[in-house]
Amino acid sequence: MANLMATNRSLVDTVTTLQAEVKELQEKNRTLQRQVSIGGCDDRPIRVDVQRPAKYNGNRDSR
């Protein structure tokens, strides 16, 4: 019985943590959506810098 209660408590804690994370991500999402909508309707692509792993650094043979 005590084991079940401990498991239940652990699950409740996990769910609570995940709910807080979801709420935080939803807030960030709303902020980003506002920034995009305020950013205007110009069709310029947004530049995104992507860092590639060394394995794909552009050299044909990186061995």
Coordinates of C-alpha atoms in Angstrom, one line a residue:
M1 CA 0.0 0.0 0.0
A2 CA 2.8 2.4 0.9
N3 CA 4.5 1.6 -2.4
L4 CA 1.3 2.5 -4.3
M5 CA 1.1 5.8 -2.4
A6 CA 4.7 6.6 -3.2
T7 CA 4.2 5.8 -6.9
N8 CA 1.0 7.9 -7.0
R9 CA 2.9 10.8 -5.4
S10 CA 5.7 10.5 -7.9
L11 CA 3.3 10.5 -10.8
V12 CA 1.4 13.5 -9.4
D13 CA 4.7 15.4 -9.1
T14 CA 5.6 14.5 -12.6
V15 CA 2.3 15.6 -14.0
T16 CA 2.5 18.9 -12.1
T17 CA 6.0 19.5 -13.4
L18 CA 4.9 18.8 -17.0
Q19 CA 1.8 21.0 -16.7
A20 CA 4.0 23.9 -15.5
E21 CA 6.3 23.2 -18.5
V22 CA 3.4 23.2 -20.9
K23 CA 2.1 26.5 -19.5
E24 CA 5.6 28.1 -19.9
L25 CA 5.9 26.8 -23.5
Q26 CA 2.4 28.1 -24.4
E27 CA 3.4 31.5 -23.1
K28 CA 6.6 31.5 -25.2
N29 CA 4.5 30.3 -28.2
R30 CA 2.1 33.2 -27.8
T31 CA 5.0 35.7 -27.5
L32 CA 6.6 34.3 -30.7
Q33 CA 3.2 34.4 -32.5
R34 CA 2.8 38.1 -31.5
Q35 CA 6.3 38.9 -32.7
V36 CA 5.7 37.2 -36.0
S37 CA 2.4 39.0 -36.5
I38 CA 3.9 42.3 -35.5
G39 CA 6.9 41.7 -37.7
G40 CA 4.8 42.5 -40.7
C41 CA 3.7 40.8 -43.9
D42 CA 6.9 41.4 -45.9
D43 CA 7.8 38.2 -47.7
R44 CA 11.5 38.4 -46.8
P45 CA 12.7 35.1 -45.5
I46 CA 13.9 35.1 -41.9
R47 CA 17.6 34.1 -41.7
V48 CA 18.2 31.2 -39.4
D49 CA 21.8 30.2 -38.6
V50 CA 22.2 26.5 -38.3
Q51 CA 25.3 25.0 -36.9
R52 CA 26.2 21.8 -38.6
P53 CA 28.1 19.0 -36.9
A54 CA 31.8 18.7 -37.9
K55 CA 30.9 15.5 -39.8
Y56 CA 29.0 17.7 -42.3
N57 CA 31.3 20.7 -42.5
G58 CA 31.3 20.7 -46.3
N59 CA 34.5 18.7 -46.9
R60 CA 33.8 15.8 -49.2
D61 CA 36.1 13.5 -47.2
S62 CA 36.4 14.5 -43.5
R63 CA 38.2 11.3 -42.4

